[in-house]
Coordinates of C-alpha atoms in Angstrom, one line a residue:
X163 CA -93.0 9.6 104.4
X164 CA -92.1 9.9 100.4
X165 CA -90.4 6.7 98.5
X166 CA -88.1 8.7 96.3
X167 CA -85.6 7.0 93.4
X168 CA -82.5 7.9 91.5
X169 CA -81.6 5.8 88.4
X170 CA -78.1 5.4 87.4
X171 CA -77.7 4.0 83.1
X172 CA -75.8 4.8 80.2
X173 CA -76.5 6.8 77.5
X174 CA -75.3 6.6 74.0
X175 CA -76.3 8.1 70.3
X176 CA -79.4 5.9 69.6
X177 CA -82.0 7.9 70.9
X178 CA -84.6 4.5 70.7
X179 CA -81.9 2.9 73.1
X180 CA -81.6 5.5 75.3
X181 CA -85.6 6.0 75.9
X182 CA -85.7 2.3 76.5
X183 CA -83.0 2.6 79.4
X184 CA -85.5 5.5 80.4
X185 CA -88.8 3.8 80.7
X186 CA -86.7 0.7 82.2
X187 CA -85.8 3.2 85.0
X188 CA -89.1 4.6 85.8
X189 CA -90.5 1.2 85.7
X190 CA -88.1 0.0 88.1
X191 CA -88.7 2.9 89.9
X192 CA -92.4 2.5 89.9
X193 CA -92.2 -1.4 90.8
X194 CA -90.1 -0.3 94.0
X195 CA -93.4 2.5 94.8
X196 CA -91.0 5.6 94.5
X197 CA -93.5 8.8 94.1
X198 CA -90.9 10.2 92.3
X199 CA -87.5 9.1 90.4
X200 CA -84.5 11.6 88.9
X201 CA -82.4 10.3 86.0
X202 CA -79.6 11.4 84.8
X203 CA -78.2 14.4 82.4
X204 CA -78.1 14.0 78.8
X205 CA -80.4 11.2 78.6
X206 CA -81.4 11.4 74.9
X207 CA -77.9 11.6 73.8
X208 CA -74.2 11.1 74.3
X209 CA -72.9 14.6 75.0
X210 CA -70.4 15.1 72.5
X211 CA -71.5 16.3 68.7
X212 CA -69.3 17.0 65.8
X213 CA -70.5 20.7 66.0
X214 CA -73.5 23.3 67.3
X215 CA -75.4 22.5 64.3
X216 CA -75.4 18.6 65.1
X217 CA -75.9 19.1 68.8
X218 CA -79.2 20.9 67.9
X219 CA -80.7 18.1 65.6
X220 CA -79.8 15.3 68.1
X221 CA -82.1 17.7 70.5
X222 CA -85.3 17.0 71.8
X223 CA -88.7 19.0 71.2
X224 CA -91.4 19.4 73.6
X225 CA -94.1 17.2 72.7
X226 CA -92.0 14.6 70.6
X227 CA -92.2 10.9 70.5
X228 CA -89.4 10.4 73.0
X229 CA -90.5 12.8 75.4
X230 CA -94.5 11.9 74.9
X231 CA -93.4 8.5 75.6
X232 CA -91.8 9.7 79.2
X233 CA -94.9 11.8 80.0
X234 CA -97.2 8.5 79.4
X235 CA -95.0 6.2 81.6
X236 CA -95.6 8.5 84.3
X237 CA -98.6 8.8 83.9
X238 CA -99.2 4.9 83.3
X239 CA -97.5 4.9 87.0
X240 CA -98.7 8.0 88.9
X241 CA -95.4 9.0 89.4
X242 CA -92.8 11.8 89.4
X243 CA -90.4 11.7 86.8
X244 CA -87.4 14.3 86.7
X245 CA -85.1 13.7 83.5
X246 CA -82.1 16.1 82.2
X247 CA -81.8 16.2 78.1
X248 CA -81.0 18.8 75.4
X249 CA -83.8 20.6 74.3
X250 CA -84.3 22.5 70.7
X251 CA -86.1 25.2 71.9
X252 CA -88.4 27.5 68.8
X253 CA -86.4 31.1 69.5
X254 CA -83.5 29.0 67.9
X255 CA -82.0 28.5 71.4
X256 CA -80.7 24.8 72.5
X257 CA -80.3 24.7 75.7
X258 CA -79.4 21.3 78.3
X259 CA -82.6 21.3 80.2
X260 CA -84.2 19.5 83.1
X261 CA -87.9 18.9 83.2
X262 CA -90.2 18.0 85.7
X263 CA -93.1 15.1 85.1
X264 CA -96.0 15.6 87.3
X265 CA -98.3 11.7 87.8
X266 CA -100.4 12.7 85.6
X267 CA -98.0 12.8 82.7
X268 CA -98.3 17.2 82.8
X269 CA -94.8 18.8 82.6
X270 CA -94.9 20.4 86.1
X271 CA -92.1 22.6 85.1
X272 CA -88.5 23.4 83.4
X273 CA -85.3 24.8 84.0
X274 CA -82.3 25.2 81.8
X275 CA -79.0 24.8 82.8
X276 CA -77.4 28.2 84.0
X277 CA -73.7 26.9 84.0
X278 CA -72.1 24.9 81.4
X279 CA -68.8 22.7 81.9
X280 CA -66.2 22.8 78.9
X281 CA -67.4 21.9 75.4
X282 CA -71.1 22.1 76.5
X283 CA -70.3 25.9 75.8
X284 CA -69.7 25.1 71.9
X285 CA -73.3 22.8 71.6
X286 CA -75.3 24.8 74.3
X287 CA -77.1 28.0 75.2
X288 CA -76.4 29.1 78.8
X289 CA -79.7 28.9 80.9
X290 CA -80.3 32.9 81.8
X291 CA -83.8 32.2 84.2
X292 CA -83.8 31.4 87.5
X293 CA -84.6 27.4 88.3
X294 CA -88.1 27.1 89.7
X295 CA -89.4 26.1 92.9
X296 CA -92.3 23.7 91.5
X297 CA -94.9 23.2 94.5
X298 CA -95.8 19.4 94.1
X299 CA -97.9 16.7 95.9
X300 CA -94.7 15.6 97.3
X301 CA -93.7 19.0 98.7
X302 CA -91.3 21.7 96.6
X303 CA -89.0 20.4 94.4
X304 CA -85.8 22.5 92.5
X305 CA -84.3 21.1 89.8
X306 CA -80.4 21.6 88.8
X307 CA -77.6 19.5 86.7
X308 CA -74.5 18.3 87.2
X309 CA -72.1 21.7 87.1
X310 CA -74.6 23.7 88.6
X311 CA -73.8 21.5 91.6
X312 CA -70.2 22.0 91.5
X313 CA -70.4 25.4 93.1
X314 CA -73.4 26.8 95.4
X315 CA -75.3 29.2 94.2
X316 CA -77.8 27.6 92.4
X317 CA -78.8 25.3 94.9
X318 CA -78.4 28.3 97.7
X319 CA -81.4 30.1 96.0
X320 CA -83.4 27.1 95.3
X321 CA -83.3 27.1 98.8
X322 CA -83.8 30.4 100.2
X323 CA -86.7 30.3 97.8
X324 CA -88.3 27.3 99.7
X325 CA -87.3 24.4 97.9
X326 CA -87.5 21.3 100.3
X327 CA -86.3 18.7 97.4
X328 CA -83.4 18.7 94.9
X329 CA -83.0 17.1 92.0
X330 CA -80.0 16.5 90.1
X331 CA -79.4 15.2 86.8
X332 CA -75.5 14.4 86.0
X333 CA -73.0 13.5 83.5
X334 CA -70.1 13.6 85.2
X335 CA -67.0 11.1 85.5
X336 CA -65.8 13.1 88.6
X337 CA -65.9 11.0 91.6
X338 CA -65.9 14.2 94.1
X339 CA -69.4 14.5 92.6
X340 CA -70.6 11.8 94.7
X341 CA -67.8 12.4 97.8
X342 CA -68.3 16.3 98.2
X343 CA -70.1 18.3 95.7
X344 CA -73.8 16.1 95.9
X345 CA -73.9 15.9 99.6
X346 CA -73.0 19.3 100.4
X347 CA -75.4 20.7 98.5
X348 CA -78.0 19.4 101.2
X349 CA -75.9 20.2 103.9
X350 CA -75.5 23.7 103.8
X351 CA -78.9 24.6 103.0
X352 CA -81.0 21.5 105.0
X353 CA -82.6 20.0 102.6
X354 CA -82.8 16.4 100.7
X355 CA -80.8 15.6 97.7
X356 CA -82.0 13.2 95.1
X357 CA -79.1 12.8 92.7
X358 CA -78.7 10.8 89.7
X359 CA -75.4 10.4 88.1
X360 CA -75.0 8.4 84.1
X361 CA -72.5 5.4 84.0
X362 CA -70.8 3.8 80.5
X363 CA -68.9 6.2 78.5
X364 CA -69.6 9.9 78.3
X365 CA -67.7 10.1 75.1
X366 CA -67.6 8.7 71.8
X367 CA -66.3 4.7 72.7
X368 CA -64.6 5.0 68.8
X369 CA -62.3 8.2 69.9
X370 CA -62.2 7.2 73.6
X371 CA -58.5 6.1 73.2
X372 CA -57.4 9.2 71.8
X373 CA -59.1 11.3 74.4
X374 CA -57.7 9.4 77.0
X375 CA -53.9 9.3 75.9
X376 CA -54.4 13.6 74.8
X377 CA -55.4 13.9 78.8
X378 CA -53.3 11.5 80.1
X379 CA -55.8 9.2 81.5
X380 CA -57.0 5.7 81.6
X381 CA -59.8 5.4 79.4
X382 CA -62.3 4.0 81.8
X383 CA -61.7 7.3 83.8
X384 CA -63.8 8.8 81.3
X385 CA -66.8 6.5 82.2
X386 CA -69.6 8.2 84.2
X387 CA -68.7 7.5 87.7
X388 CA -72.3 6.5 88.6
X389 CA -73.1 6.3 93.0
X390 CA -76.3 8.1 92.3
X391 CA -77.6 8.6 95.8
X392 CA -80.0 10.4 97.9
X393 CA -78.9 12.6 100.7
X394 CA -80.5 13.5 103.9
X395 CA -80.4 17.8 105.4
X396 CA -77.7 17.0 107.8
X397 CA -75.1 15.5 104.6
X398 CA -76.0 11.8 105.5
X399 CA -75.6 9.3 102.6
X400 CA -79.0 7.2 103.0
X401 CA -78.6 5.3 99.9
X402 CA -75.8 5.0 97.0
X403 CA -75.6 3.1 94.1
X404 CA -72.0 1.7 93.1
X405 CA -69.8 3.5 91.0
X406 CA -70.5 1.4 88.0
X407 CA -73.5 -0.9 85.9
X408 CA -76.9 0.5 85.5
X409 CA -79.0 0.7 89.1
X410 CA -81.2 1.9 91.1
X411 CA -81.5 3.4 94.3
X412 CA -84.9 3.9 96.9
X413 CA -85.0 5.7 100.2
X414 CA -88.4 7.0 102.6
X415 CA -87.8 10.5 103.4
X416 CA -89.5 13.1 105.5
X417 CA -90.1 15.9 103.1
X418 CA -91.3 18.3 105.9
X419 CA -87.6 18.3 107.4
X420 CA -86.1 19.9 105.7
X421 CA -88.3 23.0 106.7
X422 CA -86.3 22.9 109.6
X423 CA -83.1 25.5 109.5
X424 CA -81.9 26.0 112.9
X425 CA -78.6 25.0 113.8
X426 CA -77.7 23.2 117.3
X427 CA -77.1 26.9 119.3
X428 CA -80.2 27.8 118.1
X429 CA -79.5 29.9 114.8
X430 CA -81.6 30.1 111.7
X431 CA -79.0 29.0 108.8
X432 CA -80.7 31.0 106.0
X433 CA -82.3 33.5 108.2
X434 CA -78.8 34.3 109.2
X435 CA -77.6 35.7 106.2
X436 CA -77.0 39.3 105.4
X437 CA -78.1 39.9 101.4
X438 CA -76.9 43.4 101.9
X439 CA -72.9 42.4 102.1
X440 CA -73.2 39.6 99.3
X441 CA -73.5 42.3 96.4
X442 CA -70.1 42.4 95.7
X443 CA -70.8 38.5 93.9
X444 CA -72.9 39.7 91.8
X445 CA -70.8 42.4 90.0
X446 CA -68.5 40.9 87.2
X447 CA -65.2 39.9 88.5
X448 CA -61.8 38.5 86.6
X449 CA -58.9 37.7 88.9
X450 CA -56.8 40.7 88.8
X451 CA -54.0 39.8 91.3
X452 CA -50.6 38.2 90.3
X453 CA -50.0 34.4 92.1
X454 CA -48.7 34.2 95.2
X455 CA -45.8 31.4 96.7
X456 CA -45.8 28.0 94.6
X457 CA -45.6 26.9 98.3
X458 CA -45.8 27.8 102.0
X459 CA -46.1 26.1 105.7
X460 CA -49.1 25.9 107.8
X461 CA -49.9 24.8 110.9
X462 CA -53.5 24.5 113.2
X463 CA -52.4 24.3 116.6
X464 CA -55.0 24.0 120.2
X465 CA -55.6 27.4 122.1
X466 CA -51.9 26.9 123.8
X467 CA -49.1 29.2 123.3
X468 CA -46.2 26.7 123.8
X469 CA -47.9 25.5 120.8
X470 CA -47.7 28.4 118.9
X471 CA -44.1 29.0 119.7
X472 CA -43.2 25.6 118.6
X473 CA -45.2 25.8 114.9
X474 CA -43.0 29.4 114.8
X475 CA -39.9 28.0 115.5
X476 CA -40.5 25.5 112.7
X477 CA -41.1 27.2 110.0
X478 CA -44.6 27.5 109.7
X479 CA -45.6 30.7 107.4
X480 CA -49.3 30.7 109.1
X481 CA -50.3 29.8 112.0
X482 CA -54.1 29.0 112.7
X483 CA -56.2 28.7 116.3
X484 CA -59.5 28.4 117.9
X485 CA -62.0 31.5 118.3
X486 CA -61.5 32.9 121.3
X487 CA -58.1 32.0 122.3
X488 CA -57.6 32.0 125.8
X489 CA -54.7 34.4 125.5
X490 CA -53.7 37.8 124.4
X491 CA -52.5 39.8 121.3
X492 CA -49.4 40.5 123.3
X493 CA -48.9 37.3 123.9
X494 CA -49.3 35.9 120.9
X495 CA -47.2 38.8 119.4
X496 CA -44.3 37.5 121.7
X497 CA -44.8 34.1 121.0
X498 CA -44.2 34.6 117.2
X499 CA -41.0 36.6 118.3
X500 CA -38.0 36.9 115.9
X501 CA -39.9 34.3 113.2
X502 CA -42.0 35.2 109.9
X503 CA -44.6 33.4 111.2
X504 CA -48.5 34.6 111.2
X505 CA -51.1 34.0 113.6
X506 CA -54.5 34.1 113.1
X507 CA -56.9 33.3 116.3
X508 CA -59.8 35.9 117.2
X509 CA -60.5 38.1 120.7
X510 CA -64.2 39.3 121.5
X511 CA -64.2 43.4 121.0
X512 CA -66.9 44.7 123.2
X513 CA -70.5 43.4 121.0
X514 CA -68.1 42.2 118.3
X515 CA -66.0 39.2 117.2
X516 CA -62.5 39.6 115.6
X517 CA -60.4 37.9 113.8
X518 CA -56.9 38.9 114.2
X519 CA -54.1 38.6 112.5
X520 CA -50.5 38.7 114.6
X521 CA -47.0 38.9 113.6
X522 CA -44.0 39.0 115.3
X523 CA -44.6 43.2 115.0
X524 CA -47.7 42.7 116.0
X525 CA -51.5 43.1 115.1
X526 CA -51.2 43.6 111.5
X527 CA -55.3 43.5 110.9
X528 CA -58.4 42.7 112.2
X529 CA -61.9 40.8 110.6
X530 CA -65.0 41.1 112.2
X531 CA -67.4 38.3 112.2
X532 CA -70.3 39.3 109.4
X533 CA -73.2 37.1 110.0
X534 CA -75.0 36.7 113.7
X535 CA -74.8 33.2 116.1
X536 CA -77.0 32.6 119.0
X537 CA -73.7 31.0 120.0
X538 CA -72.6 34.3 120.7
X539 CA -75.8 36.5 122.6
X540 CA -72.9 39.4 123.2
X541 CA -72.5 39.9 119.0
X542 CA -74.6 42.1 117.9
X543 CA -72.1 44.2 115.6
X544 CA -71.2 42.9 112.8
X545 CA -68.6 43.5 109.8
X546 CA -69.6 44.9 106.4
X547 CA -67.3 43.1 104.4
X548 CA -64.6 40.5 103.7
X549 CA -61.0 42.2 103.9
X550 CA -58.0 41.1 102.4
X551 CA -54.3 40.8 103.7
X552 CA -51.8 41.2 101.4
X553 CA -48.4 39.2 102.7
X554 CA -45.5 38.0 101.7
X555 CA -46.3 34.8 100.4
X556 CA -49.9 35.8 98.9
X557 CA -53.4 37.1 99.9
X558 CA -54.7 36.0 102.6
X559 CA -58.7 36.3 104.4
X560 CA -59.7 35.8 108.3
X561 CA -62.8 33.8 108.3
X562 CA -64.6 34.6 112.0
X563 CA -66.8 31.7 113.8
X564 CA -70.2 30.6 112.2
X565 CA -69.2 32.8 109.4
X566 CA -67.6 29.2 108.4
X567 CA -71.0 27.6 107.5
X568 CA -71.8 30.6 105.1
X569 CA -70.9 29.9 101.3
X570 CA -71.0 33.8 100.7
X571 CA -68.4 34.3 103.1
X572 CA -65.4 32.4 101.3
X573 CA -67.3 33.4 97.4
X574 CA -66.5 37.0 98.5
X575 CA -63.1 36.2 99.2
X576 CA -62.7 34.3 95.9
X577 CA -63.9 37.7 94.4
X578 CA -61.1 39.6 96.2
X579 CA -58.8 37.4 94.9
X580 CA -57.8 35.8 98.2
X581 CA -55.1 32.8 98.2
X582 CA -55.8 31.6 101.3
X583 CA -58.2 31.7 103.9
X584 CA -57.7 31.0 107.7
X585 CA -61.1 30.2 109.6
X586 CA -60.7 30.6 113.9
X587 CA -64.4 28.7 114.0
X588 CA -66.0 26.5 116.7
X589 CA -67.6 23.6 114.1
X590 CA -70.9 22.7 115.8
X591 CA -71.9 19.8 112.7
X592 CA -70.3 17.3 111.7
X593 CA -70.7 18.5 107.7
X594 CA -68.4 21.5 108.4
X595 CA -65.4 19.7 108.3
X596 CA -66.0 17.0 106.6
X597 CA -67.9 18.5 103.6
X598 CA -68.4 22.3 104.2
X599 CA -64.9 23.7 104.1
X600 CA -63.4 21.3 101.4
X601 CA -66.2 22.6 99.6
X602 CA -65.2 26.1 100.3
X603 CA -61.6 25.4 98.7
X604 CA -62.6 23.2 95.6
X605 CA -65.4 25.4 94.5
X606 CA -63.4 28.8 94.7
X607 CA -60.1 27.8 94.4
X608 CA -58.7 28.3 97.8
X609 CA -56.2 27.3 100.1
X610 CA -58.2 26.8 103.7
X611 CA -56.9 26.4 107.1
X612 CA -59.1 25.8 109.9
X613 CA -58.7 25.3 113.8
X614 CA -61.3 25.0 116.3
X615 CA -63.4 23.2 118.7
X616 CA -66.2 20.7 118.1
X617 CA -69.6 21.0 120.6
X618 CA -67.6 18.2 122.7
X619 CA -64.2 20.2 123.6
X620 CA -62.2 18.1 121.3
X621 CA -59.8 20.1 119.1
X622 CA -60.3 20.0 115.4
X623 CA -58.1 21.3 112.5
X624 CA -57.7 20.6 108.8
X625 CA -55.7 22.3 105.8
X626 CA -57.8 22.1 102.7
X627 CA -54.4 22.4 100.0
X628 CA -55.4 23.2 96.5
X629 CA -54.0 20.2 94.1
X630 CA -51.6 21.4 90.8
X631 CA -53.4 19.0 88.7
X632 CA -57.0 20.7 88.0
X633 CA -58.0 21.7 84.8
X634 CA -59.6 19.7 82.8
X635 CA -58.9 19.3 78.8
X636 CA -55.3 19.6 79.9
X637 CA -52.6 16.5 80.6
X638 CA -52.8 16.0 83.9
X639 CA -49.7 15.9 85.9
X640 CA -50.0 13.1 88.6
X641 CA -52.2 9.5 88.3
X642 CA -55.9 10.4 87.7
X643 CA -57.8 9.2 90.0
X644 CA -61.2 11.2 89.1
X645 CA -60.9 13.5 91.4
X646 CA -61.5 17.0 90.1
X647 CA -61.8 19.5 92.2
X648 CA -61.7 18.2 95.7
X649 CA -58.5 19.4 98.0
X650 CA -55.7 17.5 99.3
X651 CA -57.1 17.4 103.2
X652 CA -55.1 17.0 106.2
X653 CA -57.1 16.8 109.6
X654 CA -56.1 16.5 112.9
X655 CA -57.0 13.0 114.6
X656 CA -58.2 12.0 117.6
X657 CA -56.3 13.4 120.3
X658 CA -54.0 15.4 118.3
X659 CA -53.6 19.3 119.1
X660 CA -51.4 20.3 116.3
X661 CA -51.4 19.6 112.5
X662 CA -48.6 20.5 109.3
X663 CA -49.4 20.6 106.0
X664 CA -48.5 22.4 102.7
X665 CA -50.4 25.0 100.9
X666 CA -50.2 26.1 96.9
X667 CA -51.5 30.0 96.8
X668 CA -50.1 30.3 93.4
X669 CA -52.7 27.7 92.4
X670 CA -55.8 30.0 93.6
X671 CA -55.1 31.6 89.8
X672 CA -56.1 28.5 88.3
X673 CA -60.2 29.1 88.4
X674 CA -60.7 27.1 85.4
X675 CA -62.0 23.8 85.9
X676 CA -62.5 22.8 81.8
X677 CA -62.1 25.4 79.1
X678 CA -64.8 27.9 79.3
X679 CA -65.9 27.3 82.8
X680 CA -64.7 28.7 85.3
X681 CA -66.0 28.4 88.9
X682 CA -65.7 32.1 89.9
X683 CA -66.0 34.2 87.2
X684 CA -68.9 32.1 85.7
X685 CA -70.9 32.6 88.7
X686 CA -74.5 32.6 87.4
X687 CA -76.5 35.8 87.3
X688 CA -80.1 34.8 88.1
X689 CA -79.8 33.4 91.6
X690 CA -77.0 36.0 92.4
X691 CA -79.1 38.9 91.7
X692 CA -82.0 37.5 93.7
X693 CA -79.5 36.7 96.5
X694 CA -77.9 40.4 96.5
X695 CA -81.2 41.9 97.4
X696 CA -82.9 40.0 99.7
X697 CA -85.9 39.3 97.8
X698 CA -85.5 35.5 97.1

């Protein structure tokens, strides 16, 4: 077993404090035998500079007092130390940067931050390598920060590249952070997350009332949101820190776990996946489609027809059910008679699975499932790529089965503009529904629906809605809560075989998350290309 740590503190604009609430970490750290502690983003200065020119003198160098002194208290403790700052580099470059601190006080390794959130654009220079995957004592660690959690392809190739530890450095106030976006991330690829988040203000305490009342938010909102934490391959929480005051947090993992990829049916979860259909994310992309309907009706409903007729008769504008339905297109086609209700459920087509897509005139397209499942030992053809419907009330993609548990799958619909997307899966873990697909909506901006059955028969649907209120550096509409990103989730409970909710495909235009970010458009190119060609 490993002792790993994540340190939560505040950062200010005295760099003396700020190294002093460094060591204090790593000596906390050290005294609790962690072989190796994260701390956060930004941790030699408050994140906020009167201009690019300020930002770069408020940087650190390699080999400077502050950073010498980090590399000695490793050392002093034979331990790990993984710290996020800015970083003057000698090309003229500034870059956010996390490094690595091997026991011995060496700098193990470096990576700059590939995607920058809002006015880290004006101060920074945008990462253009690929993170390493530093082979350590401890096993293989990959390094990332804050935003380049927030959507999943850095972490996906950290992962694919053999990383079996990540660590992240934040600065974030967002309290999906901890909820959704620093869980999944170990999730969907199986391996342990070590995250550490900042607390205090991330802003300028002096024009923190300004901010706040420009945004339309309480003040303390803008505090980092702290419950740094350390996350187990199958999403499991196995130690937070509360969302406020300076802390520490200390859990025994079992590195060599997360070599372990295969899914309960037997499938490999990265050896799954199918480079060869992925290249259309790494081609530039701008949404080019108009919005669709500021609102329409959808329903999940069990593999039962009466049900289907019912959600029809309603209202409902889409209609979502298990795989593998237990009845046929004709029927279903009948059951949405005289309605303008959809119906998305999927039929097995001699060695391949297809989502289908029914109206009241019948099959109006199919999808077939893209990646394999040794769920299904029939499927052996697969789909080449991810279609999309264009109807009344907005664009809409068919997400088959396990195809569900693949980030690529809903990131190519994002490219193709979709609105919504209606998964017919059978979730096998419990991450799919609780973290995987409201991951799927908040980082590309989509409106999911999803019906199926869990490994023990019990029916289990959810509408992921997008939220109006988004983008950030804007007033926001409704009470702030610190929620970002996440979607507004209704799920099915126990017992229940049908489930209403309202989707927003007009907001799927909104991509932009703070000015100058935006979570489609800015995918990064490094692990992208790498990803496109198999040779990760």
């Amino acid at each position: 077993m490993t002792r790993v740590a994540a340190a939560q503190f505040a950062a200010g604009t005295d760099a003396a404090v700020n190294l002093d609430a460094c060591l204090r970490a790593i000596d906390a750290a050290a005294g609790a035998e962690a072989e190796l502690v994260v701390l956060p983003e930004f941790c030699n200065h408050l994140s906020w500079y009167a201009d690019r020119a300020h930002a770069r003198r408020a940087a650190l160098r390699l080999g400077d007092d502050f950073l010498t002194a980090v590399a000695e208290r490793a050392a002093r403790h034979g331990i790990h130390v993984k710290i996020g700052i800015s970083l003057a580099r000698p090309d003229g470059r500034t870059t956010a940067t996390s490094l690595l601190y091997g026991p011995d006080g060496a700098l193990l390794g470096e990576a700059d931050k590939q995607i920058l959130m809002g006015a880290e654009n004006d101060y920074f220079d945008r990462g253009t390598s690929e993170s390493p995957v530093i082979a350590t004592a401890l096993g293989r660690i990959g390094m990332y920060a804050c935003m380049e959690g927030v959507i999943s392809e850095v972490t996906r190739s950290l992962a694919v590249r053999g990383a079996q530890i990540l660590v992240n450095s934040l600065n974030s106030f967002a309290v999906d952070e901890a909820s959704l976006h620093v869980p999944v991330r170990a999730a969907e690829n199986k391996v342990w997350v070590v995250a550490a988040n900042k607390v205090g203000p991330l802003l300028p305490e002096d024009q923190l009332p300004q901010i706040a009342e420009r945004l339309g938010v309480p003040a303390d909102r803008l505090h980092g949101a702290g419950e740094s934490q350390i996350v187990a391959p199958d999403g499991t929480v196995v130690a937070i820190a509360p969302p406020t005051g300076e802390a520490l947090v200390v859990a025994d993992i079992n590195v060599t776990s997360a070599d372990d990829k295969i899914r309960p049916d037997g499938t490999d979860l990265l050896g799954a996946r199918r480079p060869e259909i992925y290249r259309p994310l790494a081609e530039p992309s701008a949404r080019a489609a108009g919005p669709g309907a500021a609102t329409i009706s959808a329903a999940v409903v069990a593999a039962e027809l009466p049900l289907v007729r019912e959600a029809a008769a309603a209202g409902a504008d889409l209609i979502v059910a298990p795989e593998l339905a237990d009845f046929t297109v004709e029927q279903a086609r009948a059951a949405l008679a005289g309605t303008s209700a959809y119906l998305v459920f999927s039929v097995r087509d001699g060695a391949s699975h297809h989502g289908v897509l029914v109206g009241a005139d019948g099959v109006l397209g199919r999808q077939p499932q893209l990646h394999p499942t040794r769920r299904h030992p029939w499927l052996t053809e697969f789909g080449a790529r991810q279609t999309i419907f264009e109807l009344p009330w907005g664009r809409l993609a068919l997400v088959v089965g396990d195809d569900a548990v693949f980030p690529e799958t809903f990131r190519l619909a994002a490219v193709a503009d979709a609105d919504v997307v209606a998964v017919t899966h059978t979730p096998s873990e419990p991450w799919e529904l609780t973290l995987g697909l409201a991951e799927r909506a908040a980082e590309n901006r989509l409106n999911v629906v999803a019906a199926g059955y869990d490994g023990d028969g019990e029916f289990r649907g959810a509408c992921y809605a997008l939220s109006p209120d988004f983008t950030l550096w804007t007033r926001w509409q409704g009470p702030f809560t610190g929620v970002i990103s996440h979607p507004v989730v209704s799920a099915t409970v126990a017992g229940s075989i049908s489930l209403r909710a309202v989707l927003r495909p007009a907001q799927a235009v909104n991509r932009d998350v703070s000015r100058g970010t935006n979570l489609v458009d800015g995918r990064p190119r490094g692990p992208l290309a790498a990803a496109t060609s198999g040779m990760e």
